[in-house]
Amino acid sequence: MTMIFGIPIQAFLGQLLVGLINGSFYAMLSLGLAIIFGLLRVINFAHGAQYMLGAFAGYLLLTWFGIGYWPSLILVPLIVGVIGLVIEKFALSRLYSVDPLYGLLFTFGLALVLEGVFRYYFGVSGNPYPTPSLLAGGTNLGFMFLPIYRGWVVVASLIVCIGVWIAIEKTKLGAYLRAATENPRLVQAFGVNVPLLLTLTYGIGSGLAGLAGILAAPVYQVSPLMGSDLIIVVFAVVVVGGMGSILGAIVTGYILGLAEGLTKVFYPEASSVVIFVIMAAVLLVRPAGLFGREGA
Amino acid sequence: MNRPNALLSVDDLHAWYGESHALHGVSLDILPGETVTLVGRNGVGKTTTLRAIIGIIRKRTGAIQFDGKDLMRLPLHRTAHAGIGFVPEERGIFASLTVEENLMLPPVVAPGGMSLKEIFDLFPNLHERRNSQGTRLSGGEQQMLAMARMLRTGVKLLLLDEPTEGLAPVIVQRIGEVLAELKTRGMTILLVEQNFRFASRIADRFFLMEHGRVTAAFPAGELESRMDLLHQVLGV
Amino acid sequence: MADTALERTNPQRARIEWLVIVIGILLLIAAPFAVYPIFLMRMLCFALFACAFNLLLGYTGLLSFGHAAFFGGAAYFCAYAVESWGFSPEAGILLGVAGAAVLGAVIGFFAIRRQGIYFAMITLALAQMFYFFCVQAPFTRGEDGIQGVPRGFLFGFIDLNKPLAMYFFVLAVFLIGVFIIWRIVNSPFGMILKSIRENETRAISLGYSVANYKLAAFVMSAALAGLAGALKAIVFQFATLTDVAWQMSGEVILMTLLGGIGTMVGPIVGAGFVVSLENRLATSGFPVQIVIGLIFMICVLLFRRGIVGEILAFFDRRKPRS
């Protein structure tokens, strides 16, 4: 058995893969947070709950309607996205004229409600979601065993992140988004319906969280608590990366996931806090974040 | 009183920045195809007037009629669709967009706007730099870009806030040429300008502002006879 | 947070305030004879917690999302010292306060390097880190928490097992804590904090080392929150992970928001309301978290001044314009 740094290479790469998978979710979620924050100037505390909502939507689509994984990949982001649209239109939009901390507090309340509702009906234990048969099982790559679904998660998250990045940087709608992030009044004065853009952005951000949720369902258990533990870590990711750049949010998510995985190999007790430690270190050395521009 | 066939008619416009009462009853009107200039010292409310017309300032009373539409009732994102283009004092070029993206950003609101090719013919250096980041252009080029992107949209009235501010004489001349070209194409222009000489070369009509209201209005032909007044008020 | 109820000096209002305070204290002294003392003590502990939190939010303008670390941390320190080391209650409380102050200094040091929303996220993350530490550290006894903390004898001779003795001790500590906060807020130091809340750049340009003031306020707030937490550990005789969880941080924010950010009395009212509500709901089986979340959302949308803030605004409207 080959060893690396005194550890069997299988175990090492196995943990690294777990780290990469966690990183995939960190990347997708901090991407959504960064998009919402960039335009709306609101920290969406409910992002974790929307991720949980996505996982549960997939679970319920399956158990109530027999709708499987592949259609759910489309339906779930739509469902969560539409819920997000409604929330923004009728509630969140009223908070743009006041201190942004109220937006944080509102979405915090929303997160409590969403988690509370699912906790009430489903308890705190997790529900299993079956891996789609197409992606079941694994392959032996020689130096490690790769469960196929895990590999799919990494690939899918990369596709989603890169796809979103391209949409923002290279399309017309993305240009509206970027311009409105810089100077929303002027963009409105040009005749662009910025309030609608804000609503859509929150919807898309929520939908992204929901998509992450359905992707996560076969990997982690579908539990009402899955969002809240995750969101705090994602906040730390976002502080490390800075929210100035979409690419920065994505890259930081993957890097921190890997860091977490590495820590699990060598110093397991610290793995749940290593991201916070890195956050503290970054705050000392580069307070604006690795990719940030001053602008909170 | 405002003329009946005016394209833009502003009547007793009051506006506030928060608690601060900035406009105290501005009245002016512009005929189709006219170029009018708002002149006045710093801080009298010239920029505020433009911003109140386009609707960036929401706390306002009075009447603003444009092309038969009541602008006071329109939300901000509908005003451009009525046919008004706004070129702000700070130019508003977006750093996260390329020159071409900046150019293409304002949506087309009416037919009759210039095509992209026509715009690039008028502003060849913009074509050259079209893939550069918007804010990498010089001040003069940014001003050209700010004006150019409005030309694509088909707006009938252009609100220009201090287009020549801080620019070298060569660029100022170029801007004057562009405005003259626009005039021949029938564009209606409301210009705010500190540079009196520049304004006097293209304006058909002058509105003098003091302390948040229009205190004098006269056609370009009367300019000579009003120079004493202007010296007194503006110190030119 | 600029739309909080600002304090304005006004002799008529000052008289009303004094009247309210005196009546309030008299009520609190009489209360344990009519209302279940444990419930009252819970209210007082959380009221002190909320007041301490409000020192940071309402008066300095800093939203901390991790105050549970100080409240619960002090509860743990005090509980452990009293239960394992045989500390007297007052010594345990002092230890709790000291521990919370140190924790406040550490967390505050990192958090103040960013502003606004980032500050809130950092406090949340670091408090979560402390939570994970509490989960794993042996002295906290993990999921069970520290149980069976003896009430002990205050100053060696007052038996705190007697409900009235415990109650009046809690009331005394509460009044002292609130008095300290009141003095801080109305001191020159407090004025500077308020100016930082109003316009930080201005304060910097006036020459104040704003970071130091923020850190000082943070540590004070943490210490006072610790006072509340340590007190709670003695009263209820246990300290658990619930006390350091992020939900607890959220609760104290809600109490302050609901009662009225930036008012002295607001957090007390808010704490009273929330504790009563939770008490009611606990027996009914209705999910508390959902109700708390809904109140949060409604409060933020419609009711940002909070109960006391709205009352003060009502009186201000009735005053003729000066």
PDB file of N, CA and C in Angstrom, chain A residues 148-189:
ATOM      1  N   ILE A 148     -19.240   7.081  -8.179  1.00  0.00           N
ATOM      2  CA  ILE A 148     -19.570   7.857  -9.367  1.00  0.00           C
ATOM      3  C   ILE A 148     -20.379   9.100  -9.040  1.00  0.00           C
ATOM      4  N   TYR A 149     -21.336   8.944  -8.110  1.00  0.00           N
ATOM      5  CA  TYR A 149     -22.166  10.106  -7.800  1.00  0.00           C
ATOM      6  C   TYR A 149     -21.338  11.248  -7.225  1.00  0.00           C
ATOM      7  N   ARG A 150     -20.372  10.888  -6.398  1.00  0.00           N
ATOM      8  CA  ARG A 150     -19.497  11.920  -5.848  1.00  0.00           C
ATOM      9  C   ARG A 150     -18.769  12.657  -6.966  1.00  0.00           C
ATOM     10  N   GLY A 151     -18.277  11.887  -7.925  1.00  0.00           N
ATOM     11  CA  GLY A 151     -17.604  12.528  -9.050  1.00  0.00           C
ATOM     12  C   GLY A 151     -18.565  13.421  -9.817  1.00  0.00           C
ATOM     13  N   TRP A 152     -19.795  12.958  -9.963  1.00  0.00           N
ATOM     14  CA  TRP A 152     -20.817  13.749 -10.647  1.00  0.00           C
ATOM     15  C   TRP A 152     -21.063  15.071  -9.924  1.00  0.00           C
ATOM     16  N   VAL A 153     -21.100  15.031  -8.603  1.00  0.00           N
ATOM     17  CA  VAL A 153     -21.331  16.254  -7.835  1.00  0.00           C
ATOM     18  C   VAL A 153     -20.268  17.289  -8.156  1.00  0.00           C
ATOM     19  N   VAL A 154     -19.023  16.843  -8.163  1.00  0.00           N
ATOM     20  CA  VAL A 154     -17.938  17.783  -8.440  1.00  0.00           C
ATOM     21  C   VAL A 154     -18.075  18.346  -9.848  1.00  0.00           C
ATOM     22  N   VAL A 155     -18.327  17.458 -10.812  1.00  0.00           N
ATOM     23  CA  VAL A 155     -18.454  17.908 -12.202  1.00  0.00           C
ATOM     24  C   VAL A 155     -19.647  18.852 -12.355  1.00  0.00           C
ATOM     25  N   ALA A 156     -20.784  18.449 -11.777  1.00  0.00           N
ATOM     26  CA  ALA A 156     -21.982  19.279 -11.915  1.00  0.00           C
ATOM     27  C   ALA A 156     -21.772  20.645 -11.299  1.00  0.00           C
ATOM     28  N   SER A 157     -21.136  20.681 -10.129  1.00  0.00           N
ATOM     29  CA  SER A 157     -20.959  21.983  -9.478  1.00  0.00           C
ATOM     30  C   SER A 157     -20.027  22.865 -10.303  1.00  0.00           C
ATOM     31  N   LEU A 158     -19.007  22.240 -10.899  1.00  0.00           N
ATOM     32  CA  LEU A 158     -18.115  23.024 -11.757  1.00  0.00           C
ATOM     33  C   LEU A 158     -18.884  23.586 -12.948  1.00  0.00           C
ATOM     34  N   ILE A 159     -19.739  22.725 -13.535  1.00  0.00           N
ATOM     35  CA  ILE A 159     -20.527  23.197 -14.681  1.00  0.00           C
ATOM     36  C   ILE A 159     -21.424  24.359 -14.262  1.00  0.00           C
ATOM     37  N   VAL A 160     -22.090  24.184 -13.118  1.00  0.00           N
ATOM     38  CA  VAL A 160     -22.988  25.248 -12.646  1.00  0.00           C
ATOM     39  C   VAL A 160     -22.214  26.526 -12.382  1.00  0.00           C
ATOM     40  N   CYS A 161     -21.122  26.424 -11.642  1.00  0.00           N
ATOM     41  CA  CYS A 161     -20.370  27.628 -11.289  1.00  0.00           C
ATOM     42  C   CYS A 161     -19.817  28.323 -12.533  1.00  0.00           C
ATOM     43  N   ILE A 162     -19.212  27.533 -13.397  1.00  0.00           N
ATOM     44  CA  ILE A 162     -18.641  28.139 -14.595  1.00  0.00           C
ATOM     45  C   ILE A 162     -19.751  28.702 -15.476  1.00  0.00           C
ATOM     46  N   GLY A 163     -20.853  27.952 -15.558  1.00  0.00           N
ATOM     47  CA  GLY A 163     -21.983  28.433 -16.349  1.00  0.00           C
ATOM     48  C   GLY A 163     -22.512  29.760 -15.837  1.00  0.00           C
ATOM     49  N   VAL A 164     -22.666  29.861 -14.541  1.00  0.00           N
ATOM     50  CA  VAL A 164     -23.150  31.117 -13.972  1.00  0.00           C
ATOM     51  C   VAL A 164     -22.144  32.232 -14.234  1.00  0.00           C
ATOM     52  N   TRP A 165     -20.887  31.915 -14.062  1.00  0.00           N
ATOM     53  CA  TRP A 165     -19.856  32.927 -14.296  1.00  0.00           C
ATOM     54  C   TRP A 165     -19.914  33.438 -15.725  1.00  0.00           C
ATOM     55  N   ILE A 166     -20.057  32.497 -16.672  1.00  0.00           N
ATOM     56  CA  ILE A 166     -20.137  32.907 -18.072  1.00  0.00           C
ATOM     57  C   ILE A 166     -21.374  33.773 -18.300  1.00  0.00           C
ATOM     58  N   ALA A 167     -22.498  33.338 -17.695  1.00  0.00           N
ATOM     59  CA  ALA A 167     -23.735  34.100 -17.875  1.00  0.00           C
ATOM     60  C   ALA A 167     -23.572  35.528 -17.375  1.00  0.00           C
ATOM     61  N   ILE A 168     -22.850  35.686 -16.284  1.00  0.00           N
ATOM     62  CA  ILE A 168     -22.694  37.025 -15.721  1.00  0.00           C
ATOM     63  C   ILE A 168     -21.692  37.850 -16.508  1.00  0.00           C
ATOM     64  N   GLU A 169     -20.597  37.219 -16.908  1.00  0.00           N
ATOM     65  CA  GLU A 169     -19.531  37.998 -17.525  1.00  0.00           C
ATOM     66  C   GLU A 169     -19.725  38.220 -19.015  1.00  0.00           C
ATOM     67  N   LYS A 170     -20.471  37.323 -19.655  1.00  0.00           N
ATOM     68  CA  LYS A 170     -20.456  37.365 -21.106  1.00  0.00           C
ATOM     69  C   LYS A 170     -21.813  37.634 -21.751  1.00  0.00           C
ATOM     70  N   THR A 171     -22.886  37.659 -20.969  1.00  0.00           N
ATOM     71  CA  THR A 171     -24.168  37.858 -21.629  1.00  0.00           C
ATOM     72  C   THR A 171     -24.709  39.255 -21.366  1.00  0.00           C
ATOM     73  N   LYS A 172     -25.763  39.581 -22.091  1.00  0.00           N
ATOM     74  CA  LYS A 172     -26.396  40.886 -21.985  1.00  0.00           C
ATOM     75  C   LYS A 172     -27.039  41.033 -20.615  1.00  0.00           C
ATOM     76  N   LEU A 173     -27.755  39.988 -20.191  1.00  0.00           N
ATOM     77  CA  LEU A 173     -28.389  40.025 -18.869  1.00  0.00           C
ATOM     78  C   LEU A 173     -27.331  40.190 -17.791  1.00  0.00           C
ATOM     79  N   GLY A 174     -26.229  39.491 -17.976  1.00  0.00           N
ATOM     80  CA  GLY A 174     -25.125  39.630 -17.041  1.00  0.00           C
ATOM     81  C   GLY A 174     -24.586  41.053 -17.021  1.00  0.00           C
ATOM     82  N   ALA A 175     -24.575  41.693 -18.189  1.00  0.00           N
ATOM     83  CA  ALA A 175     -24.122  43.082 -18.249  1.00  0.00           C
ATOM     84  C   ALA A 175     -25.057  43.977 -17.449  1.00  0.00           C
ATOM     85  N   TYR A 176     -26.376  43.733 -17.571  1.00  0.00           N
ATOM     86  CA  TYR A 176     -27.333  44.495 -16.775  1.00  0.00           C
ATOM     87  C   TYR A 176     -27.051  44.300 -15.296  1.00  0.00           C
ATOM     88  N   LEU A 177     -26.789  43.035 -14.930  1.00  0.00           N
ATOM     89  CA  LEU A 177     -26.532  42.725 -13.529  1.00  0.00           C
ATOM     90  C   LEU A 177     -25.284  43.447 -13.037  1.00  0.00           C
ATOM     91  N   ARG A 178     -24.211  43.381 -13.814  1.00  0.00           N
ATOM     92  CA  ARG A 178     -22.964  44.010 -13.402  1.00  0.00           C
ATOM     93  C   ARG A 178     -23.117  45.512 -13.301  1.00  0.00           C
ATOM     94  N   ALA A 179     -23.793  46.092 -14.277  1.00  0.00           N
ATOM     95  CA  ALA A 179     -23.970  47.546 -14.263  1.00  0.00           C
ATOM     96  C   ALA A 179     -24.845  47.961 -13.083  1.00  0.00           C
ATOM     97  N   ALA A 180     -25.928  47.202 -12.865  1.00  0.00           N
ATOM     98  CA  ALA A 180     -26.843  47.563 -11.783  1.00  0.00           C
ATOM     99  C   ALA A 180     -26.170  47.389 -10.428  1.00  0.00           C
ATOM    100  N   THR A 181     -25.222  46.467 -10.334  1.00  0.00           N
ATOM    101  CA  THR A 181     -24.470  46.312  -9.092  1.00  0.00           C
ATOM    102  C   THR A 181     -23.656  47.561  -8.806  1.00  0.00           C
ATOM    103  N   GLU A 182     -23.140  48.170  -9.883  1.00  0.00           N
ATOM    104  CA  GLU A 182     -22.327  49.370  -9.708  1.00  0.00           C
ATOM    105  C   GLU A 182     -23.148  50.617  -9.455  1.00  0.00           C
ATOM    106  N   ASN A 183     -24.217  50.794 -10.205  1.00  0.00           N
ATOM    107  CA  ASN A 183     -24.953  52.050 -10.166  1.00  0.00           C
ATOM    108  C   ASN A 183     -26.411  51.812 -10.554  1.00  0.00           C
ATOM    109  N   PRO A 184     -27.191  51.296  -9.600  1.00  0.00           N
ATOM    110  CA  PRO A 184     -28.547  50.875  -9.962  1.00  0.00           C
ATOM    111  C   PRO A 184     -29.446  52.021 -10.442  1.00  0.00           C
ATOM    112  N   ARG A 185     -29.280  53.219  -9.871  1.00  0.00           N
ATOM    113  CA  ARG A 185     -30.151  54.332 -10.269  1.00  0.00           C
ATOM    114  C   ARG A 185     -29.932  54.715 -11.722  1.00  0.00           C
ATOM    115  N   LEU A 186     -28.664  54.753 -12.111  1.00  0.00           N
ATOM    116  CA  LEU A 186     -28.379  55.168 -13.481  1.00  0.00           C
ATOM    117  C   LEU A 186     -28.910  54.142 -14.471  1.00  0.00           C
ATOM    118  N   VAL A 187     -28.737  52.883 -14.136  1.00  0.00           N
ATOM    119  CA  VAL A 187     -29.224  51.821 -15.025  1.00  0.00           C
ATOM    120  C   VAL A 187     -30.745  51.917 -15.152  1.00  0.00           C
ATOM    121  N   GLN A 188     -31.393  52.255 -14.052  1.00  0.00           N
ATOM    122  CA  GLN A 188     -32.838  52.455 -14.107  1.00  0.00           C
ATOM    123  C   GLN A 188     -33.195  53.638 -14.972  1.00  0.00           C
ATOM    124  N   ALA A 189     -32.394  54.708 -14.840  1.00  0.00           N
ATOM    125  CA  ALA A 189     -32.645  55.904 -15.636  1.00  0.00           C
ATOM    126  C   ALA A 189     -32.495  55.625 -17.126  1.00  0.00           C
TER     127      ALA A 189
END
